[in-house]
């Protein structure tokens, strides 16, 4: 049976952040492209990224230094080839964004010549962060959106959730040939056929109660790829950003690491600094160290939050370099030029994901993954600041090159199986979804958060198993909705996180287990396969 509601294109891109839109622009020179956007084009993790993008622009810096810093931050689990690949292509990736019109900040050198203003963030040994004030993600996203709007070869479907990938056996192997997508506009499921499908869906930090991410970060691509037979890796390494604003009216507002790069200090409620007690680099220590230090001090003192203070810097400097943060805090009654900001850690970035190669190919022919959804080996056990947007663009370009080399061999799929909802009904128990949602995010925060133990992980695993059965039964009997689709994906991602965490018998980077406080001598990536659910 053919699909009643169908689209067809050369390349389907699921996700509309920096990775997805960069790939769309590259492919659309020669191919027809459909971009699936779960929400509005400007709603995603890219848009809210504040800090910047790392690349070597300073003559005193070097690619090798960028590589060394990344490897160090990754705590022994980065893939050196991937790090070298990314750092060596960083400047070209940023030059491409500049050519598109991205307004990175500039300054004048001693000769009065304009140059890009470079800032420094945790883990970096040099100033190498290009930025647009403290709203770099917004600048990048709006620039990309401006380029794709009205592009004759790009069709954007806003308000569409990807449901599952469509595969077909071909020449004794399985290939990805499209995807099912649920429309928020009419609640119908559409079939989209494409010989090339790319996941650019971002991470899964919404699995935690407290997160800096927007609501759409529900691990959709990771869960869909896993269900389609792809391996995932390093899911135990979820980065908790150390400094999210602690305020009831701004629960996911991020306070950029660039604040600490420009001299902001972390302080206890009594005003005393504490980061030098934990690491020689103080406020510029890697994010995992800073997040654990804040978590430790909060628990030790029984405090609701710690504080980030940049009030000792020149007021005009602060307002000029951090206008978004300054204005947002001011609306909440906090003048950051005069007083410290209350902060707590929050789930921020998924360092693991769908296993890919340097061409962004997954295990499933026809399926690619780029950006936060992917595991390339770049981030290892801890992502260094401002490497994430860089990874999006570098691997979007790599995927575009590989897809372009395969276009002549690609054959469009016809007669895709239609979505069958003839045996399900509309739900009359939406409250079950809400209850399961809150339960999942709460116990993931409590048991699989910044500090873990074997017992906590075992408790989480038992609760996930029960939730999975409930959600499966619900999914089998009722028509899909946004909340049901996201919950289904989040509980799958939660299982992968816990399985990965239970397999790592050490504490490294973002994974800290009190029962295994030491480092292994020969650490390996945690790779899990749907075929055997084991690690390699």
PDB file of C-alpha atoms in Angstrom, residues 204-348:
ATOM      1  CA  UNK A 204      18.930  14.517  24.666  1.00  0.00           C
ATOM      2  CA  UNK A 205      19.402  16.747  27.713  1.00  0.00           C
ATOM      3  CA  UNK A 206      15.647  16.997  28.187  1.00  0.00           C
ATOM      4  CA  UNK A 207      15.917  13.577  29.818  1.00  0.00           C
ATOM      5  CA  UNK A 208      17.036  15.492  32.925  1.00  0.00           C
ATOM      6  CA  UNK A 209      14.876  17.610  35.205  1.00  0.00           C
ATOM      7  CA  UNK A 210      17.150  20.638  34.911  1.00  0.00           C
ATOM      8  CA  UNK A 211      18.563  21.526  31.509  1.00  0.00           C
ATOM      9  CA  UNK A 212      19.810  24.529  29.597  1.00  0.00           C
ATOM     10  CA  UNK A 213      18.341  23.115  26.386  1.00  0.00           C
ATOM     11  CA  UNK A 214      15.084  24.114  24.700  1.00  0.00           C
ATOM     12  CA  UNK A 215      12.120  21.747  24.949  1.00  0.00           C
ATOM     13  CA  UNK A 216      12.813  20.048  21.615  1.00  0.00           C
ATOM     14  CA  UNK A 217      16.069  18.375  22.814  1.00  0.00           C
ATOM     15  CA  UNK A 218      14.467  14.987  23.408  1.00  0.00           C
ATOM     16  CA  UNK A 219      16.977  12.590  21.847  1.00  0.00           C
ATOM     17  CA  UNK A 220      14.795  11.860  18.817  1.00  0.00           C
ATOM     18  CA  UNK A 221      17.592  11.087  16.359  1.00  0.00           C
ATOM     19  CA  UNK A 222      19.506   8.847  18.761  1.00  0.00           C
ATOM     20  CA  UNK A 223      16.380   6.832  19.557  1.00  0.00           C
ATOM     21  CA  UNK A 224      15.321   6.528  15.898  1.00  0.00           C
ATOM     22  CA  UNK A 225      18.791   5.433  14.797  1.00  0.00           C
ATOM     23  CA  UNK A 226      18.934   2.843  17.591  1.00  0.00           C
ATOM     24  CA  UNK A 227      15.544   1.432  16.595  1.00  0.00           C
ATOM     25  CA  UNK A 228      16.781   1.235  12.987  1.00  0.00           C
ATOM     26  CA  UNK A 229      19.823  -0.827  14.019  1.00  0.00           C
ATOM     27  CA  UNK A 230      22.624   1.736  14.479  1.00  0.00           C
ATOM     28  CA  UNK A 231      25.221   1.582  17.215  1.00  0.00           C
ATOM     29  CA  UNK A 232      25.537   4.365  19.776  1.00  0.00           C
ATOM     30  CA  UNK A 233      28.575   5.332  21.827  1.00  0.00           C
ATOM     31  CA  UNK A 234      29.585   7.150  25.030  1.00  0.00           C
ATOM     32  CA  UNK A 235      26.044   7.909  26.148  1.00  0.00           C
ATOM     33  CA  UNK A 236      27.212   8.030  29.772  1.00  0.00           C
ATOM     34  CA  UNK A 237      28.938  11.349  29.087  1.00  0.00           C
ATOM     35  CA  UNK A 238      26.286  14.035  29.415  1.00  0.00           C
ATOM     36  CA  UNK A 239      27.791  17.426  30.027  1.00  0.00           C
ATOM     37  CA  UNK A 240      26.298  19.527  32.790  1.00  0.00           C
ATOM     38  CA  UNK A 241      26.929  23.205  32.163  1.00  0.00           C
ATOM     39  CA  UNK A 242      28.220  24.638  35.437  1.00  0.00           C
ATOM     40  CA  UNK A 243      26.429  27.966  35.294  1.00  0.00           C
ATOM     41  CA  UNK A 244      22.731  28.188  34.570  1.00  0.00           C
ATOM     42  CA  UNK A 245      20.869  31.063  36.177  1.00  0.00           C
ATOM     43  CA  UNK A 246      19.074  29.969  39.344  1.00  0.00           C
ATOM     44  CA  UNK A 247      15.787  31.829  39.163  1.00  0.00           C
ATOM     45  CA  UNK A 248      12.161  30.614  39.095  1.00  0.00           C
ATOM     46  CA  UNK A 249      11.447  32.689  35.986  1.00  0.00           C
ATOM     47  CA  UNK A 250      14.534  31.590  34.042  1.00  0.00           C
ATOM     48  CA  UNK A 251      15.077  27.904  34.685  1.00  0.00           C
ATOM     49  CA  UNK A 252      17.061  27.185  31.512  1.00  0.00           C
ATOM     50  CA  UNK A 253      18.864  30.482  30.936  1.00  0.00           C
ATOM     51  CA  UNK A 254      22.542  29.835  30.343  1.00  0.00           C
ATOM     52  CA  UNK A 255      25.323  32.056  31.681  1.00  0.00           C
ATOM     53  CA  UNK A 256      28.062  31.737  29.078  1.00  0.00           C
ATOM     54  CA  UNK A 257      31.446  30.287  29.927  1.00  0.00           C
ATOM     55  CA  UNK A 258      32.858  33.401  28.279  1.00  0.00           C
ATOM     56  CA  UNK A 259      31.960  35.238  31.505  1.00  0.00           C
ATOM     57  CA  UNK A 260      34.605  33.194  33.292  1.00  0.00           C
ATOM     58  CA  UNK A 261      36.900  33.663  30.307  1.00  0.00           C
ATOM     59  CA  UNK A 262      36.654  37.408  30.951  1.00  0.00           C
ATOM     60  CA  UNK A 263      37.343  37.138  34.680  1.00  0.00           C
ATOM     61  CA  UNK A 264      34.086  36.179  36.416  1.00  0.00           C
ATOM     62  CA  UNK A 265      34.627  34.320  39.708  1.00  0.00           C
ATOM     63  CA  UNK A 266      32.640  31.471  41.239  1.00  0.00           C
ATOM     64  CA  UNK A 267      31.765  32.163  44.866  1.00  0.00           C
ATOM     65  CA  UNK A 268      30.039  30.623  47.854  1.00  0.00           C
ATOM     66  CA  UNK A 269      27.063  32.403  49.448  1.00  0.00           C
ATOM     67  CA  UNK A 270      29.502  34.086  51.890  1.00  0.00           C
ATOM     68  CA  UNK A 271      31.397  35.628  48.957  1.00  0.00           C
ATOM     69  CA  UNK A 272      34.503  33.412  49.160  1.00  0.00           C
ATOM     70  CA  UNK A 273      35.961  31.898  45.975  1.00  0.00           C
ATOM     71  CA  UNK A 274      36.395  28.136  45.787  1.00  0.00           C
ATOM     72  CA  UNK A 275      37.535  26.917  42.351  1.00  0.00           C
ATOM     73  CA  UNK A 276      41.250  27.020  43.185  1.00  0.00           C
ATOM     74  CA  UNK A 277      40.469  24.426  45.866  1.00  0.00           C
ATOM     75  CA  UNK A 278      39.494  22.004  43.099  1.00  0.00           C
ATOM     76  CA  UNK A 279      41.720  22.745  40.103  1.00  0.00           C
ATOM     77  CA  UNK A 280      44.836  24.771  39.340  1.00  0.00           C
ATOM     78  CA  UNK A 281      43.054  26.479  36.416  1.00  0.00           C
ATOM     79  CA  UNK A 282      40.343  27.772  38.732  1.00  0.00           C
ATOM     80  CA  UNK A 283      37.325  29.113  36.863  1.00  0.00           C
ATOM     81  CA  UNK A 284      38.833  28.002  33.541  1.00  0.00           C
ATOM     82  CA  UNK A 285      39.030  24.326  34.498  1.00  0.00           C
ATOM     83  CA  UNK A 286      37.154  21.875  32.227  1.00  0.00           C
ATOM     84  CA  UNK A 287      33.386  21.944  32.599  1.00  0.00           C
ATOM     85  CA  UNK A 288      33.116  18.566  34.318  1.00  0.00           C
ATOM     86  CA  UNK A 289      35.476  19.744  37.073  1.00  0.00           C
ATOM     87  CA  UNK A 290      33.620  23.032  37.521  1.00  0.00           C
ATOM     88  CA  UNK A 291      30.189  21.373  37.585  1.00  0.00           C
ATOM     89  CA  UNK A 292      31.285  18.816  40.203  1.00  0.00           C
ATOM     90  CA  UNK A 293      32.882  21.540  42.310  1.00  0.00           C
ATOM     91  CA  UNK A 294      29.656  23.560  42.350  1.00  0.00           C
ATOM     92  CA  UNK A 295      27.607  20.425  43.066  1.00  0.00           C
ATOM     93  CA  UNK A 296      29.987  19.493  45.907  1.00  0.00           C
ATOM     94  CA  UNK A 297      29.835  22.941  47.519  1.00  0.00           C
ATOM     95  CA  UNK A 298      26.043  23.069  47.269  1.00  0.00           C
ATOM     96  CA  UNK A 299      25.703  19.679  48.965  1.00  0.00           C
ATOM     97  CA  UNK A 300      28.382  20.401  51.563  1.00  0.00           C
ATOM     98  CA  UNK A 301      26.788  23.687  52.581  1.00  0.00           C
ATOM     99  CA  UNK A 302      23.168  22.676  52.018  1.00  0.00           C
ATOM    100  CA  UNK A 303      22.903  25.665  49.677  1.00  0.00           C
ATOM    101  CA  UNK A 304      20.363  26.063  46.875  1.00  0.00           C
ATOM    102  CA  UNK A 305      22.946  27.645  44.583  1.00  0.00           C
ATOM    103  CA  UNK A 306      26.412  29.132  44.204  1.00  0.00           C
ATOM    104  CA  UNK A 307      27.233  32.519  42.650  1.00  0.00           C
ATOM    105  CA  UNK A 308      29.040  33.855  39.595  1.00  0.00           C
ATOM    106  CA  UNK A 309      30.493  37.340  40.027  1.00  0.00           C
ATOM    107  CA  UNK A 310      31.793  39.667  37.317  1.00  0.00           C
ATOM    108  CA  UNK A 311      30.883  42.889  39.130  1.00  0.00           C
ATOM    109  CA  UNK A 312      34.563  43.709  39.696  1.00  0.00           C
ATOM    110  CA  UNK A 313      35.006  44.294  35.945  1.00  0.00           C
ATOM    111  CA  UNK A 314      34.330  47.626  34.260  1.00  0.00           C
ATOM    112  CA  UNK A 315      30.562  48.108  33.915  1.00  0.00           C
ATOM    113  CA  UNK A 316      30.723  49.279  30.299  1.00  0.00           C
ATOM    114  CA  UNK A 317      32.929  46.303  29.378  1.00  0.00           C
ATOM    115  CA  UNK A 318      30.372  43.899  30.868  1.00  0.00           C
ATOM    116  CA  UNK A 319      27.428  45.544  29.104  1.00  0.00           C
ATOM    117  CA  UNK A 320      29.276  45.600  25.789  1.00  0.00           C
ATOM    118  CA  UNK A 321      30.494  42.006  25.824  1.00  0.00           C
ATOM    119  CA  UNK A 322      27.462  40.379  27.467  1.00  0.00           C
ATOM    120  CA  UNK A 323      24.434  42.437  26.384  1.00  0.00           C
ATOM    121  CA  UNK A 324      22.014  39.495  26.248  1.00  0.00           C
ATOM    122  CA  UNK A 325      22.961  38.215  29.694  1.00  0.00           C
ATOM    123  CA  UNK A 326      22.974  41.728  31.139  1.00  0.00           C
ATOM    124  CA  UNK A 327      19.498  42.561  29.833  1.00  0.00           C
ATOM    125  CA  UNK A 328      17.980  39.200  30.750  1.00  0.00           C
ATOM    126  CA  UNK A 329      19.287  39.378  34.308  1.00  0.00           C
ATOM    127  CA  UNK A 330      18.189  42.997  34.604  1.00  0.00           C
ATOM    128  CA  UNK A 331      14.596  42.016  33.784  1.00  0.00           C
ATOM    129  CA  UNK A 332      14.821  39.602  36.740  1.00  0.00           C
ATOM    130  CA  UNK A 333      16.109  42.286  39.093  1.00  0.00           C
ATOM    131  CA  UNK A 334      19.794  41.334  38.922  1.00  0.00           C
ATOM    132  CA  UNK A 335      22.335  43.940  37.822  1.00  0.00           C
ATOM    133  CA  UNK A 336      25.376  41.825  36.972  1.00  0.00           C
ATOM    134  CA  UNK A 337      27.630  44.901  36.935  1.00  0.00           C
ATOM    135  CA  UNK A 338      26.854  45.425  40.646  1.00  0.00           C
ATOM    136  CA  UNK A 339      26.052  42.001  42.133  1.00  0.00           C
ATOM    137  CA  UNK A 340      26.733  38.264  41.650  1.00  0.00           C
ATOM    138  CA  UNK A 341      24.423  35.935  39.719  1.00  0.00           C
ATOM    139  CA  UNK A 342      22.903  32.873  41.462  1.00  0.00           C
ATOM    140  CA  UNK A 343      23.812  29.717  39.498  1.00  0.00           C
ATOM    141  CA  UNK A 344      23.346  25.933  39.429  1.00  0.00           C
ATOM    142  CA  UNK A 345      24.609  23.240  37.018  1.00  0.00           C
ATOM    143  CA  UNK A 346      22.160  21.894  34.414  1.00  0.00           C
ATOM    144  CA  UNK A 347      22.238  19.187  31.732  1.00  0.00           C
ATOM    145  CA  UNK A 348      23.662  20.863  28.661  1.00  0.00           C
TER     146      UNK A 348
END
